[in-house]
Structure formats: structure tokens, C-alpha cells
Amino acid sequence: MNNKKAFIFDLDGVIVDTAKYHFLAWQKIAKSLNINFTHEDNELLKGVSRVRSLDIILGLGNVQASQEDKDKWLIQKNEDYLSYLVDMDESEVLPGVLKVLKLLKDKKQGIALGSASKNARPILEKTGVLSYFDVIVDGNDVTNAKPDPEVFLKAAQLLNIDPKNSIVFEDSVAGIQAANIGKMVSVGIGEEKVLHEAHYIFKDFTEIDPSFINDLISK
């Protein structure tokens, strides 16, 4: 029985919650430019590239900037963000995630990461989950941001599994749309009112029962 599927995971907000570190780093940049940047504003940056995120923040403060300044701020933001990651460990893995990864590994399923983050590997390493992933596709490997499905299609291709036999776990609207455009099964992790386009929605991985995973494999 060859029921091998591709299970593709986003990183931020799905495997680990590094969103808080992105927020602190962006807030520091915003503060230096006298822009008030709130947690609500931070929602606008979910699943969005670093370059686009900076443009959104500058737009919030009506700040015009040269490319030279933008480049400087992007480097500064990443350095601040990476400094927060230094102390990351396995305690940062979100509740219920390990249970699902272990089950998929036991069932010999294809496991991939599909993330816009350019720091995916060090994060997976620090949190002790790198060995679960057969394939990692991150921001260094793709040119198109979600909702373009490139990151997920590439992950399925590297696993040598058809996109229609692929399941994507995502916490952002753009990520869910990317999975759907790629003709994959989309599983939203978060709020139903936000992720209503997903085929399935769970508040977090603690709500995901082994029977749900088994059903996805056998379909």
C-alpha cells in the first residue's frame, strides 16, 4: 500500500512562534523612525516578505526613504531578529507539534518545511526538530512570495510527491491561499474567522487527533 503523502509545514506561527521576535525587531525600527507600530499593525506582516514588511511600516508612518536607507534598515532588522533567536531552544516548539511530527515520521510520510523565512534551518536546529524534515524550502530557495504556491510546489517536487497528495499546515491567509492555488489540502492553524478559506481549521496542534492524520494519509 503506497499511501505516502507530502506534509508541508510553514514555520512561523506553525512549528514555532517567532512572530514575537519579528514584532520586537520591526518595532525597534519603527520607533527609530517615530512610527507607532502596534500588535494589530503586525498582523499586516503575516506571511509577507521582509522587503514588503518594511514598505508597509513606512506607509503606516507616511515615511519616504531612499533605497540606501531601506537596505540599511532591512539589515538592522534581521540582525536584531537573529539576536533574539540566539536563546531559542526546544521549549519554543508550539504545543502539539512534536506529537504530529513523530506520528508522520512513524508512518513514513514525506515531511517538508515551506517557509518564507531565510533563517529556517538555524531555527529548526535550535529547537531540535530539524531531523524530522526530509526537505526544507525556505526564503533562500524561492522567488515568489505566498499566495504564489511556489514554495509548496517545490517542497512537493523535492519529496517526489504529487501536489494533489500534499497537505499544508499554515497560519496565514496568504499561505492558505497558496496551498489552495497549488491544489493541495490546506489546514489552517489559528482563528476560523481569519483562515476560513482552509479545508480544515484547528486552533492549534493540540486539537489535531491522530485519527485526523491517519484519515489524511489514507485518502
PDB file of N, CA, C and O in Angstrom, residues 92-124:
ATOM      1  N   GLU A  92      10.499  26.305  22.610  1.00  0.00           N
ATOM      2  CA  GLU A  92       9.811  27.246  21.705  1.00  0.00           C
ATOM      3  C   GLU A  92       8.917  26.539  20.686  1.00  0.00           C
ATOM      4  O   GLU A  92       8.155  27.186  19.980  1.00  0.00           O
ATOM      5  N   VAL A  93       9.030  25.220  20.571  1.00  0.00           N
ATOM      6  CA  VAL A  93       8.162  24.481  19.641  1.00  0.00           C
ATOM      7  C   VAL A  93       6.740  24.551  20.175  1.00  0.00           C
ATOM      8  O   VAL A  93       6.494  24.317  21.367  1.00  0.00           O
ATOM      9  N   LEU A  94       5.796  24.902  19.307  1.00  0.00           N
ATOM     10  CA  LEU A  94       4.414  25.119  19.742  1.00  0.00           C
ATOM     11  C   LEU A  94       3.753  23.814  20.212  1.00  0.00           C
ATOM     12  O   LEU A  94       4.090  22.728  19.727  1.00  0.00           O
ATOM     13  N   PRO A  95       2.822  23.904  21.167  1.00  0.00           N
ATOM     14  CA  PRO A  95       2.180  22.720  21.752  1.00  0.00           C
ATOM     15  C   PRO A  95       1.543  21.807  20.699  1.00  0.00           C
ATOM     16  O   PRO A  95       0.861  22.284  19.792  1.00  0.00           O
ATOM     17  N   GLY A  96       1.801  20.514  20.834  1.00  0.00           N
ATOM     18  CA  GLY A  96       1.176  19.521  19.952  1.00  0.00           C
ATOM     19  C   GLY A  96       1.921  19.233  18.664  1.00  0.00           C
ATOM     20  O   GLY A  96       1.648  18.235  17.991  1.00  0.00           O
ATOM     21  N   VAL A  97       2.872  20.089  18.311  1.00  0.00           N
ATOM     22  CA  VAL A  97       3.592  19.940  17.032  1.00  0.00           C
ATOM     23  C   VAL A  97       4.431  18.656  17.008  1.00  0.00           C
ATOM     24  O   VAL A  97       4.391  17.886  16.040  1.00  0.00           O
ATOM     25  N   LEU A  98       5.171  18.413  18.074  1.00  0.00           N
ATOM     26  CA  LEU A  98       6.055  17.241  18.122  1.00  0.00           C
ATOM     27  C   LEU A  98       5.279  15.942  17.978  1.00  0.00           C
ATOM     28  O   LEU A  98       5.715  15.021  17.292  1.00  0.00           O
ATOM     29  N   LYS A  99       4.126  15.892  18.609  1.00  0.00           N
ATOM     30  CA  LYS A  99       3.279  14.694  18.546  1.00  0.00           C
ATOM     31  C   LYS A  99       2.916  14.383  17.091  1.00  0.00           C
ATOM     32  O   LYS A  99       2.984  13.228  16.654  1.00  0.00           O
ATOM     33  N   VAL A 100       2.564  15.422  16.324  1.00  0.00           N
ATOM     34  CA  VAL A 100       2.191  15.250  14.911  1.00  0.00           C
ATOM     35  C   VAL A 100       3.410  14.854  14.079  1.00  0.00           C
ATOM     36  O   VAL A 100       3.340  13.948  13.246  1.00  0.00           O
ATOM     37  N   LEU A 101       4.551  15.517  14.299  1.00  0.00           N
ATOM     38  CA  LEU A 101       5.770  15.198  13.552  1.00  0.00           C
ATOM     39  C   LEU A 101       6.206  13.753  13.807  1.00  0.00           C
ATOM     40  O   LEU A 101       6.580  13.036  12.876  1.00  0.00           O
ATOM     41  N   LYS A 102       6.121  13.329  15.059  1.00  0.00           N
ATOM     42  CA  LYS A 102       6.514  11.950  15.412  1.00  0.00           C
ATOM     43  C   LYS A 102       5.597  10.933  14.732  1.00  0.00           C
ATOM     44  O   LYS A 102       6.059   9.913  14.217  1.00  0.00           O
ATOM     45  N   LEU A 103       4.299  11.229  14.733  1.00  0.00           N
ATOM     46  CA  LEU A 103       3.327  10.328  14.097  1.00  0.00           C
ATOM     47  C   LEU A 103       3.620  10.194  12.603  1.00  0.00           C
ATOM     48  O   LEU A 103       3.639   9.080  12.049  1.00  0.00           O
ATOM     49  N   LEU A 104       3.877  11.334  11.934  1.00  0.00           N
ATOM     50  CA  LEU A 104       4.169  11.322  10.496  1.00  0.00           C
ATOM     51  C   LEU A 104       5.457  10.561  10.202  1.00  0.00           C
ATOM     52  O   LEU A 104       5.544   9.844   9.205  1.00  0.00           O
ATOM     53  N   LYS A 105       6.458  10.716  11.077  1.00  0.00           N
ATOM     54  CA  LYS A 105       7.725  10.015  10.908  1.00  0.00           C
ATOM     55  C   LYS A 105       7.505   8.505  11.049  1.00  0.00           C
ATOM     56  O   LYS A 105       8.001   7.715  10.254  1.00  0.00           O
ATOM     57  N   ASP A 106       6.719   8.129  12.074  1.00  0.00           N
ATOM     58  CA  ASP A 106       6.412   6.705  12.301  1.00  0.00           C
ATOM     59  C   ASP A 106       5.675   6.093  11.109  1.00  0.00           C
ATOM     60  O   ASP A 106       5.870   4.925  10.773  1.00  0.00           O
ATOM     61  N   LYS A 107       4.835   6.916  10.471  1.00  0.00           N
ATOM     62  CA  LYS A 107       4.028   6.446   9.334  1.00  0.00           C
ATOM     63  C   LYS A 107       4.792   6.557   8.010  1.00  0.00           C
ATOM     64  O   LYS A 107       4.229   6.362   6.932  1.00  0.00           O
ATOM     65  N   LYS A 108       6.066   6.970   8.117  1.00  0.00           N
ATOM     66  CA  LYS A 108       6.946   7.102   6.934  1.00  0.00           C
ATOM     67  C   LYS A 108       6.371   8.032   5.858  1.00  0.00           C
ATOM     68  O   LYS A 108       6.443   7.748   4.662  1.00  0.00           O
ATOM     69  N   GLN A 109       5.806   9.135   6.310  1.00  0.00           N
ATOM     70  CA  GLN A 109       5.278  10.138   5.397  1.00  0.00           C
ATOM     71  C   GLN A 109       6.371  11.136   5.013  1.00  0.00           C
ATOM     72  O   GLN A 109       7.382  11.262   5.716  1.00  0.00           O
ATOM     73  N   GLY A 110       6.159  11.838   3.891  1.00  0.00           N
ATOM     74  CA  GLY A 110       7.104  12.882   3.484  1.00  0.00           C
ATOM     75  C   GLY A 110       6.853  14.137   4.305  1.00  0.00           C
ATOM     76  O   GLY A 110       5.714  14.600   4.385  1.00  0.00           O
ATOM     77  N   ILE A 111       7.890  14.669   4.932  1.00  0.00           N
ATOM     78  CA  ILE A 111       7.739  15.863   5.775  1.00  0.00           C
ATOM     79  C   ILE A 111       8.634  16.972   5.229  1.00  0.00           C
ATOM     80  O   ILE A 111       9.842  16.789   5.054  1.00  0.00           O
ATOM     81  N   ALA A 112       8.017  18.125   4.974  1.00  0.00           N
ATOM     82  CA  ALA A 112       8.779  19.245   4.406  1.00  0.00           C
ATOM     83  C   ALA A 112       8.446  20.544   5.128  1.00  0.00           C
ATOM     84  O   ALA A 112       7.366  20.701   5.707  1.00  0.00           O
ATOM     85  N   LEU A 113       9.372  21.470   5.058  1.00  0.00           N
ATOM     86  CA  LEU A 113       9.122  22.829   5.525  1.00  0.00           C
ATOM     87  C   LEU A 113       8.966  23.712   4.295  1.00  0.00           C
ATOM     88  O   LEU A 113       9.752  23.614   3.361  1.00  0.00           O
ATOM     89  N   GLY A 114       7.941  24.565   4.302  1.00  0.00           N
ATOM     90  CA  GLY A 114       7.746  25.520   3.219  1.00  0.00           C
ATOM     91  C   GLY A 114       7.534  26.900   3.807  1.00  0.00           C
ATOM     92  O   GLY A 114       6.421  27.252   4.189  1.00  0.00           O
ATOM     93  N   SER A 115       8.610  27.658   3.931  1.00  0.00           N
ATOM     94  CA  SER A 115       8.542  28.918   4.682  1.00  0.00           C
ATOM     95  C   SER A 115       9.244  30.052   3.956  1.00  0.00           C
ATOM     96  O   SER A 115      10.230  29.846   3.258  1.00  0.00           O
ATOM     97  N   ALA A 116       8.734  31.263   4.160  1.00  0.00           N
ATOM     98  CA  ALA A 116       9.364  32.455   3.582  1.00  0.00           C
ATOM     99  C   ALA A 116      10.598  32.865   4.377  1.00  0.00           C
ATOM    100  O   ALA A 116      11.405  33.661   3.915  1.00  0.00           O
ATOM    101  N   SER A 117      10.757  32.303   5.576  1.00  0.00           N
ATOM    102  CA  SER A 117      11.878  32.669   6.439  1.00  0.00           C
ATOM    103  C   SER A 117      13.216  32.282   5.804  1.00  0.00           C
ATOM    104  O   SER A 117      13.358  31.195   5.249  1.00  0.00           O
ATOM    105  N   LYS A 118      14.178  33.187   5.905  1.00  0.00           N
ATOM    106  CA  LYS A 118      15.524  32.867   5.413  1.00  0.00           C
ATOM    107  C   LYS A 118      16.382  32.296   6.543  1.00  0.00           C
ATOM    108  O   LYS A 118      17.548  31.985   6.353  1.00  0.00           O
ATOM    109  N   ASN A 119      15.776  32.178   7.717  1.00  0.00           N
ATOM    110  CA  ASN A 119      16.505  31.674   8.883  1.00  0.00           C
ATOM    111  C   ASN A 119      15.936  30.341   9.355  1.00  0.00           C
ATOM    112  O   ASN A 119      16.098  29.958  10.510  1.00  0.00           O
ATOM    113  N   ALA A 120      15.261  29.636   8.456  1.00  0.00           N
ATOM    114  CA  ALA A 120      14.538  28.416   8.833  1.00  0.00           C
ATOM    115  C   ALA A 120      15.452  27.349   9.431  1.00  0.00           C
ATOM    116  O   ALA A 120      15.140  26.781  10.484  1.00  0.00           O
ATOM    117  N   ARG A 121      16.562  27.074   8.769  1.00  0.00           N
ATOM    118  CA  ARG A 121      17.431  25.977   9.231  1.00  0.00           C
ATOM    119  C   ARG A 121      17.967  26.199  10.654  1.00  0.00           C
ATOM    120  O   ARG A 121      17.863  25.305  11.498  1.00  0.00           O
ATOM    121  N   PRO A 122      18.563  27.375  10.935  1.00  0.00           N
ATOM    122  CA  PRO A 122      19.042  27.572  12.312  1.00  0.00           C
ATOM    123  C   PRO A 122      17.935  27.487  13.357  1.00  0.00           C
ATOM    124  O   PRO A 122      18.157  26.995  14.458  1.00  0.00           O
ATOM    125  N   ILE A 123      16.729  27.942  13.002  1.00  0.00           N
ATOM    126  CA  ILE A 123      15.608  27.875  13.950  1.00  0.00           C
ATOM    127  C   ILE A 123      15.233  26.416  14.213  1.00  0.00           C
ATOM    128  O   ILE A 123      15.054  26.003  15.362  1.00  0.00           O
ATOM    129  N   LEU A 124      15.122  25.611  13.153  1.00  0.00           N
ATOM    130  CA  LEU A 124      14.783  24.194  13.315  1.00  0.00           C
ATOM    131  C   LEU A 124      15.858  23.469  14.109  1.00  0.00           C
ATOM    132  O   LEU A 124      15.569  22.578  14.916  1.00  0.00           O
TER     133      LEU A 124
END
